[in-house]
Amino acid sequence: MDIFVYSDESGVFDQKHNHYFVFGGLIFLEKKNRDEYSRIYSGAERQIKAKHGYDKNKELKANILSQNEKGRLFKLLNNCYKFGVVIDQLAVNSKIFNDKKSKQRYLDFAYKIAIKKAFEELIKTKIISPNDVKNIHFFVDEHTTATNGKYELRESLEQEFKIGIINYEYNKYFEPIFEKLNSLDLSYVNSSSNLLIRAADIVANRIYSFCQKKLINKLKKNQKLFLFKLPHK
């Protein structure tokens, strides 16, 4: 089995001016399923562009769509497995915001934990068997992460899901979730050229919007959305 993960973010990681920051995205368990939703989502985008007279190459991200249009696109993804992590920035240790590296490390941690918990739920509910997963493909919206930061995230994901983690202080080894995983790759892509990154943007924006409106518990009722909060309380 190949797993495909598409993700984007919503909000600004800035404790002084913002309450929430969100990662959100889509998890596809087969290439066939991914391609099917690409076609469905592409058709919906074409209809919106035709309605507004937009150029066919115009990028439809959440920030230019109406609430109704965003809601419609989100509903198209009802039967997709989705994940999200909500960071309550007011509860995050303020020292994390002191420099770019510590901020990026925290965001990488949040992203990895969200994916890990989503995978654990899929395993727990027997939707996937860890021994059947052979390759995982991550697609992340391209942003201003430095090259070494991109490498560090890939390495962190690989340790969690493919290699395992060693705690040197306590001389312990923690098995990876997918012991028979052959490969894990991480690609940073431009949302203007990747339809499912734009779909992930809709998921992230939906979660962020519901947080702002204090309606997040309503969103949790979506059975195919694995939603988590940080920091842990």
mmCIF file of C-alpha atoms in Angstrom:
data_model
loop_
_atom_site.group_PDB
_atom_site.id
_atom_site.type_symbol
_atom_site.label_atom_id
_atom_site.label_comp_id
_atom_site.label_asym_id
_atom_site.label_seq_id
_atom_site.Cartn_x
_atom_site.Cartn_y
_atom_site.Cartn_z
ATOM 1 C CA MET A 1 0.000 0.000 0.000
ATOM 2 C CA ASP A 2 1.091 3.543 -0.821
ATOM 3 C CA ILE A 3 -0.116 6.449 1.324
ATOM 4 C CA PHE A 4 -0.324 9.993 -0.043
ATOM 5 C CA VAL A 5 -0.479 12.960 2.356
ATOM 6 C CA TYR A 6 -1.229 16.523 1.218
ATOM 7 C CA SER A 7 -1.031 19.397 3.690
ATOM 8 C CA ASP A 8 -1.190 23.145 4.104
ATOM 9 C CA GLU A 9 -1.352 25.620 6.957
ATOM 10 C CA SER A 10 -3.653 28.416 8.057
ATOM 11 C CA GLY A 11 -2.841 31.342 10.308
ATOM 12 C CA VAL A 12 0.433 32.984 11.298
ATOM 13 C CA PHE A 13 2.753 31.480 13.900
ATOM 14 C CA ASP A 14 3.072 34.680 15.900
ATOM 15 C CA GLN A 15 2.021 34.598 19.542
ATOM 16 C CA LYS A 16 1.668 38.368 19.941
ATOM 17 C CA HIS A 17 -0.921 38.858 17.222
ATOM 18 C CA ASN A 18 -2.550 35.468 16.638
ATOM 19 C CA HIS A 19 -4.393 32.973 18.806
ATOM 20 C CA TYR A 20 -4.435 29.884 16.579
ATOM 21 C CA PHE A 21 -2.234 28.223 13.993
ATOM 22 C CA VAL A 22 -3.413 25.196 12.039
ATOM 23 C CA PHE A 23 -1.982 22.425 9.904
ATOM 24 C CA GLY A 24 -4.563 20.508 7.910
ATOM 25 C CA GLY A 25 -4.677 18.102 5.036
ATOM 26 C CA LEU A 26 -5.745 14.949 3.280
ATOM 27 C CA ILE A 27 -4.671 11.319 3.532
ATOM 28 C CA PHE A 28 -5.221 8.977 0.581
ATOM 29 C CA LEU A 29 -4.648 5.250 1.012
ATOM 30 C CA GLU A 30 -4.468 4.379 -2.674
ATOM 31 C CA LYS A 31 -3.307 6.150 -5.835
ATOM 32 C CA LYS A 32 -6.643 5.298 -7.437
ATOM 33 C CA ASN A 33 -8.530 7.050 -4.631
ATOM 34 C CA ARG A 34 -6.251 10.079 -4.841
ATOM 35 C CA ASP A 35 -6.723 10.386 -8.593
ATOM 36 C CA GLU A 36 -10.496 10.047 -8.277
ATOM 37 C CA TYR A 37 -10.676 12.959 -5.836
ATOM 38 C CA SER A 38 -8.366 14.997 -8.041
ATOM 39 C CA ARG A 39 -10.895 14.688 -10.860
ATOM 40 C CA ILE A 40 -13.843 15.547 -8.586
ATOM 41 C CA TYR A 41 -12.087 18.570 -7.090
ATOM 42 C CA SER A 42 -10.868 19.767 -10.477
ATOM 43 C CA GLY A 43 -14.427 19.711 -11.800
ATOM 44 C CA ALA A 44 -15.656 21.796 -8.861
ATOM 45 C CA GLU A 45 -12.874 24.341 -9.393
ATOM 46 C CA ARG A 46 -13.780 24.652 -13.081
ATOM 47 C CA GLN A 47 -17.392 25.427 -12.158
ATOM 48 C CA ILE A 48 -16.335 28.170 -9.724
ATOM 49 C CA LYS A 49 -13.989 29.705 -12.303
ATOM 50 C CA ALA A 50 -16.713 29.669 -14.950
ATOM 51 C CA LYS A 51 -19.192 31.297 -12.560
ATOM 52 C CA HIS A 52 -16.848 34.226 -11.843
ATOM 53 C CA GLY A 53 -15.270 34.429 -15.294
ATOM 54 C CA TYR A 54 -11.841 33.626 -13.887
ATOM 55 C CA ASP A 55 -8.945 32.651 -16.108
ATOM 56 C CA LYS A 56 -8.548 28.867 -16.247
ATOM 57 C CA ASN A 57 -5.089 29.176 -14.666
ATOM 58 C CA LYS A 58 -6.250 31.243 -11.681
ATOM 59 C CA GLU A 59 -5.361 29.666 -8.346
ATOM 60 C CA LEU A 60 -8.414 29.085 -6.155
ATOM 61 C CA LYS A 61 -7.216 29.233 -2.566
ATOM 62 C CA ALA A 62 -9.439 29.794 0.448
ATOM 63 C CA ASN A 63 -8.573 33.493 0.775
ATOM 64 C CA ILE A 64 -10.395 34.424 -2.461
ATOM 65 C CA LEU A 65 -13.407 32.112 -2.137
ATOM 66 C CA SER A 66 -16.764 32.889 -0.556
ATOM 67 C CA GLN A 67 -17.886 31.035 2.564
ATOM 68 C CA ASN A 68 -20.395 29.072 0.473
ATOM 69 C CA GLU A 69 -17.739 28.077 -2.051
ATOM 70 C CA LYS A 70 -15.329 26.979 0.670
ATOM 71 C CA GLY A 71 -18.116 25.005 2.334
ATOM 72 C CA ARG A 72 -18.994 23.318 -0.937
ATOM 73 C CA LEU A 73 -15.391 22.309 -1.614
ATOM 74 C CA PHE A 74 -15.003 20.989 1.931
ATOM 75 C CA LYS A 75 -18.145 18.871 1.526
ATOM 76 C CA LEU A 76 -16.650 17.311 -1.596
ATOM 77 C CA LEU A 77 -13.941 15.926 0.694
ATOM 78 C CA ASN A 78 -16.387 14.407 3.218
ATOM 79 C CA ASN A 79 -15.390 10.846 2.357
ATOM 80 C CA CYS A 80 -11.652 11.575 2.371
ATOM 81 C CA TYR A 81 -9.541 10.946 5.436
ATOM 82 C CA LYS A 82 -8.446 14.305 6.770
ATOM 83 C CA PHE A 83 -6.185 15.421 9.590
ATOM 84 C CA GLY A 84 -5.549 18.616 11.455
ATOM 85 C CA VAL A 85 -3.684 20.024 14.416
ATOM 86 C CA VAL A 86 -4.737 23.215 16.170
ATOM 87 C CA ILE A 87 -1.977 25.071 18.007
ATOM 88 C CA ASP A 88 -3.250 27.338 20.769
ATOM 89 C CA GLN A 89 -0.433 29.857 20.554
ATOM 90 C CA LEU A 90 -1.372 31.592 23.786
ATOM 91 C CA ALA A 91 -0.577 28.353 25.635
ATOM 92 C CA VAL A 92 2.773 27.749 23.895
ATOM 93 C CA ASN A 93 5.932 28.535 25.871
ATOM 94 C CA SER A 94 6.875 32.068 24.805
ATOM 95 C CA LYS A 95 10.584 31.139 24.530
ATOM 96 C CA ILE A 96 9.747 29.081 21.434
ATOM 97 C CA PHE A 97 9.000 32.327 19.598
ATOM 98 C CA ASN A 98 12.408 33.841 20.361
ATOM 99 C CA ASP A 99 14.108 32.639 17.170
ATOM 100 C CA LYS A 100 13.238 31.176 13.775
ATOM 101 C CA LYS A 101 14.863 27.802 14.401
ATOM 102 C CA SER A 102 12.921 27.043 17.568
ATOM 103 C CA LYS A 103 9.688 28.151 15.883
ATOM 104 C CA GLN A 104 10.365 25.864 12.924
ATOM 105 C CA ARG A 105 11.247 22.937 15.181
ATOM 106 C CA TYR A 106 7.952 23.361 17.043
ATOM 107 C CA LEU A 107 5.969 23.523 13.792
ATOM 108 C CA ASP A 108 7.743 20.400 12.511
ATOM 109 C CA PHE A 109 6.900 18.649 15.785
ATOM 110 C CA ALA A 110 3.243 19.678 15.514
ATOM 111 C CA TYR A 111 3.023 18.477 11.921
ATOM 112 C CA LYS A 112 4.654 15.142 12.705
ATOM 113 C CA ILE A 113 2.456 14.533 15.760
ATOM 114 C CA ALA A 114 -0.713 15.295 13.790
ATOM 115 C CA ILE A 115 0.251 12.816 11.073
ATOM 116 C CA LYS A 116 1.355 10.202 13.603
ATOM 117 C CA LYS A 117 -1.897 10.372 15.557
ATOM 118 C CA ALA A 118 -3.942 10.180 12.358
ATOM 119 C CA PHE A 119 -2.020 7.062 11.294
ATOM 120 C CA GLU A 120 -2.472 5.544 14.752
ATOM 121 C CA GLU A 121 -6.232 6.089 14.516
ATOM 122 C CA LEU A 122 -6.326 4.459 11.079
ATOM 123 C CA ILE A 123 -4.447 1.464 12.496
ATOM 124 C CA LYS A 124 -6.558 1.297 15.663
ATOM 125 C CA THR A 125 -9.780 1.210 13.640
ATOM 126 C CA LYS A 126 -8.255 -1.413 11.309
ATOM 127 C CA ILE A 127 -8.594 0.795 8.257
ATOM 128 C CA ILE A 128 -4.939 0.105 7.523
ATOM 129 C CA SER A 129 -2.516 -2.577 8.640
ATOM 130 C CA PRO A 130 0.971 -1.190 9.381
ATOM 131 C CA ASN A 131 2.649 -4.151 7.688
ATOM 132 C CA ASP A 132 0.836 -3.407 4.422
ATOM 133 C CA VAL A 133 2.214 0.120 4.098
ATOM 134 C CA LYS A 134 5.212 0.145 1.758
ATOM 135 C CA ASN A 135 5.645 3.780 0.712
ATOM 136 C CA ILE A 136 4.517 7.146 2.092
ATOM 137 C CA HIS A 137 4.515 10.275 -0.050
ATOM 138 C CA PHE A 138 4.233 13.657 1.686
ATOM 139 C CA PHE A 139 3.334 16.795 -0.259
ATOM 140 C CA VAL A 140 3.625 20.062 1.669
ATOM 141 C CA ASP A 141 2.754 23.560 0.490
ATOM 142 C CA GLU A 142 5.914 25.385 -0.464
ATOM 143 C CA HIS A 143 6.824 28.217 1.888
ATOM 144 C CA THR A 144 9.896 30.020 3.173
ATOM 145 C CA THR A 145 11.434 27.105 5.075
ATOM 146 C CA ALA A 146 15.214 27.050 4.646
ATOM 147 C CA THR A 147 16.754 24.102 2.787
ATOM 148 C CA ASN A 148 18.207 22.607 5.972
ATOM 149 C CA GLY A 149 14.780 22.957 7.632
ATOM 150 C CA LYS A 150 13.205 20.927 4.847
ATOM 151 C CA TYR A 151 15.822 18.228 5.309
ATOM 152 C CA GLU A 152 15.249 18.152 9.065
ATOM 153 C CA LEU A 153 11.498 17.615 8.658
ATOM 154 C CA ARG A 154 12.033 14.765 6.227
ATOM 155 C CA GLU A 155 14.563 13.168 8.572
ATOM 156 C CA SER A 156 12.172 13.517 11.518
ATOM 157 C CA LEU A 157 9.308 11.898 9.586
ATOM 158 C CA GLU A 158 11.588 9.094 8.437
ATOM 159 C CA GLN A 159 12.709 8.362 12.003
ATOM 160 C CA GLU A 160 9.138 8.300 13.283
ATOM 161 C CA PHE A 161 7.653 6.136 10.549
ATOM 162 C CA LYS A 162 10.496 4.129 8.957
ATOM 163 C CA ILE A 163 13.678 3.918 11.066
ATOM 164 C CA GLY A 164 12.582 4.239 14.675
ATOM 165 C CA ILE A 165 13.776 6.572 17.419
ATOM 166 C CA ILE A 166 16.614 6.064 19.889
ATOM 167 C CA ASN A 167 16.491 7.759 23.278
ATOM 168 C CA TYR A 168 20.191 7.937 24.098
ATOM 169 C CA GLU A 169 19.673 9.180 27.642
ATOM 170 C CA TYR A 170 17.606 6.148 28.646
ATOM 171 C CA ASN A 171 19.194 3.747 26.152
ATOM 172 C CA LYS A 172 15.832 2.877 24.635
ATOM 173 C CA TYR A 173 14.735 2.195 21.075
ATOM 174 C CA PHE A 174 11.204 2.947 19.915
ATOM 175 C CA GLU A 175 9.991 0.957 16.919
ATOM 176 C CA PRO A 176 8.696 2.872 13.898
ATOM 177 C CA ILE A 177 4.979 2.695 13.153
ATOM 178 C CA PHE A 178 5.591 1.065 9.765
ATOM 179 C CA GLU A 179 8.369 -1.483 10.223
ATOM 180 C CA LYS A 180 8.145 -2.758 6.633
ATOM 181 C CA LEU A 181 8.162 0.667 5.018
ATOM 182 C CA ASN A 182 10.379 0.772 1.928
ATOM 183 C CA SER A 183 10.479 4.505 1.316
ATOM 184 C CA LEU A 184 9.305 7.872 2.567
ATOM 185 C CA ASP A 185 9.579 11.007 0.477
ATOM 186 C CA LEU A 186 8.726 14.629 1.179
ATOM 187 C CA SER A 187 8.052 17.147 -1.588
ATOM 188 C CA TYR A 188 7.516 20.875 -1.214
ATOM 189 C CA VAL A 189 5.176 21.969 -3.984
ATOM 190 C CA ASN A 190 3.577 25.175 -5.183
ATOM 191 C CA SER A 191 -0.168 25.188 -4.591
ATOM 192 C CA SER A 192 -0.710 26.957 -7.918
ATOM 193 C CA SER A 193 0.364 23.795 -9.716
ATOM 194 C CA ASN A 194 -0.971 21.153 -7.316
ATOM 195 C CA LEU A 195 -4.703 20.679 -7.023
ATOM 196 C CA LEU A 196 -4.680 18.580 -3.847
ATOM 197 C CA ILE A 197 -2.514 21.099 -2.002
ATOM 198 C CA ARG A 198 -5.305 23.579 -2.722
ATOM 199 C CA ALA A 199 -7.775 21.033 -1.334
ATOM 200 C CA ALA A 200 -5.587 20.740 1.780
ATOM 201 C CA ASP A 201 -5.712 24.539 2.034
ATOM 202 C CA ILE A 202 -9.516 24.308 2.202
ATOM 203 C CA VAL A 203 -9.258 21.761 5.047
ATOM 204 C CA ALA A 204 -6.764 23.879 7.010
ATOM 205 C CA ASN A 205 -8.832 27.020 6.464
ATOM 206 C CA ARG A 206 -12.025 25.265 7.572
ATOM 207 C CA ILE A 207 -10.413 24.139 10.828
ATOM 208 C CA TYR A 208 -8.943 27.604 11.424
ATOM 209 C CA SER A 209 -12.271 29.310 10.719
ATOM 210 C CA PHE A 210 -14.131 27.016 13.119
ATOM 211 C CA CYS A 211 -11.509 27.727 15.806
ATOM 212 C CA GLN A 212 -12.004 31.452 15.365
ATOM 213 C CA LYS A 213 -15.772 31.040 15.684
ATOM 214 C CA LYS A 214 -15.446 28.726 18.720
ATOM 215 C CA LEU A 215 -17.189 25.963 16.754
ATOM 216 C CA ILE A 216 -14.356 23.430 16.699
ATOM 217 C CA ASN A 217 -16.379 20.798 18.596
ATOM 218 C CA LYS A 218 -18.928 20.856 15.783
ATOM 219 C CA LEU A 219 -16.192 20.099 13.265
ATOM 220 C CA LYS A 220 -14.945 17.188 15.387
ATOM 221 C CA LYS A 221 -18.164 15.317 14.559
ATOM 222 C CA ASN A 222 -16.796 14.658 11.081
ATOM 223 C CA GLN A 223 -15.826 10.992 11.447
ATOM 224 C CA LYS A 224 -13.128 11.105 8.792
ATOM 225 C CA LEU A 225 -11.350 14.102 10.296
ATOM 226 C CA PHE A 226 -8.596 13.307 12.806
ATOM 227 C CA LEU A 227 -8.215 16.513 14.776
ATOM 228 C CA PHE A 228 -5.749 17.212 17.593
ATOM 229 C CA LYS A 229 -4.729 20.136 19.778
ATOM 230 C CA LEU A 230 -1.375 21.413 21.009
ATOM 231 C CA PRO A 231 0.085 22.009 23.473
ATOM 232 C CA HIS A 232 -1.164 19.057 25.498
ATOM 233 C CA LYS A 233 -2.871 20.108 28.713
#
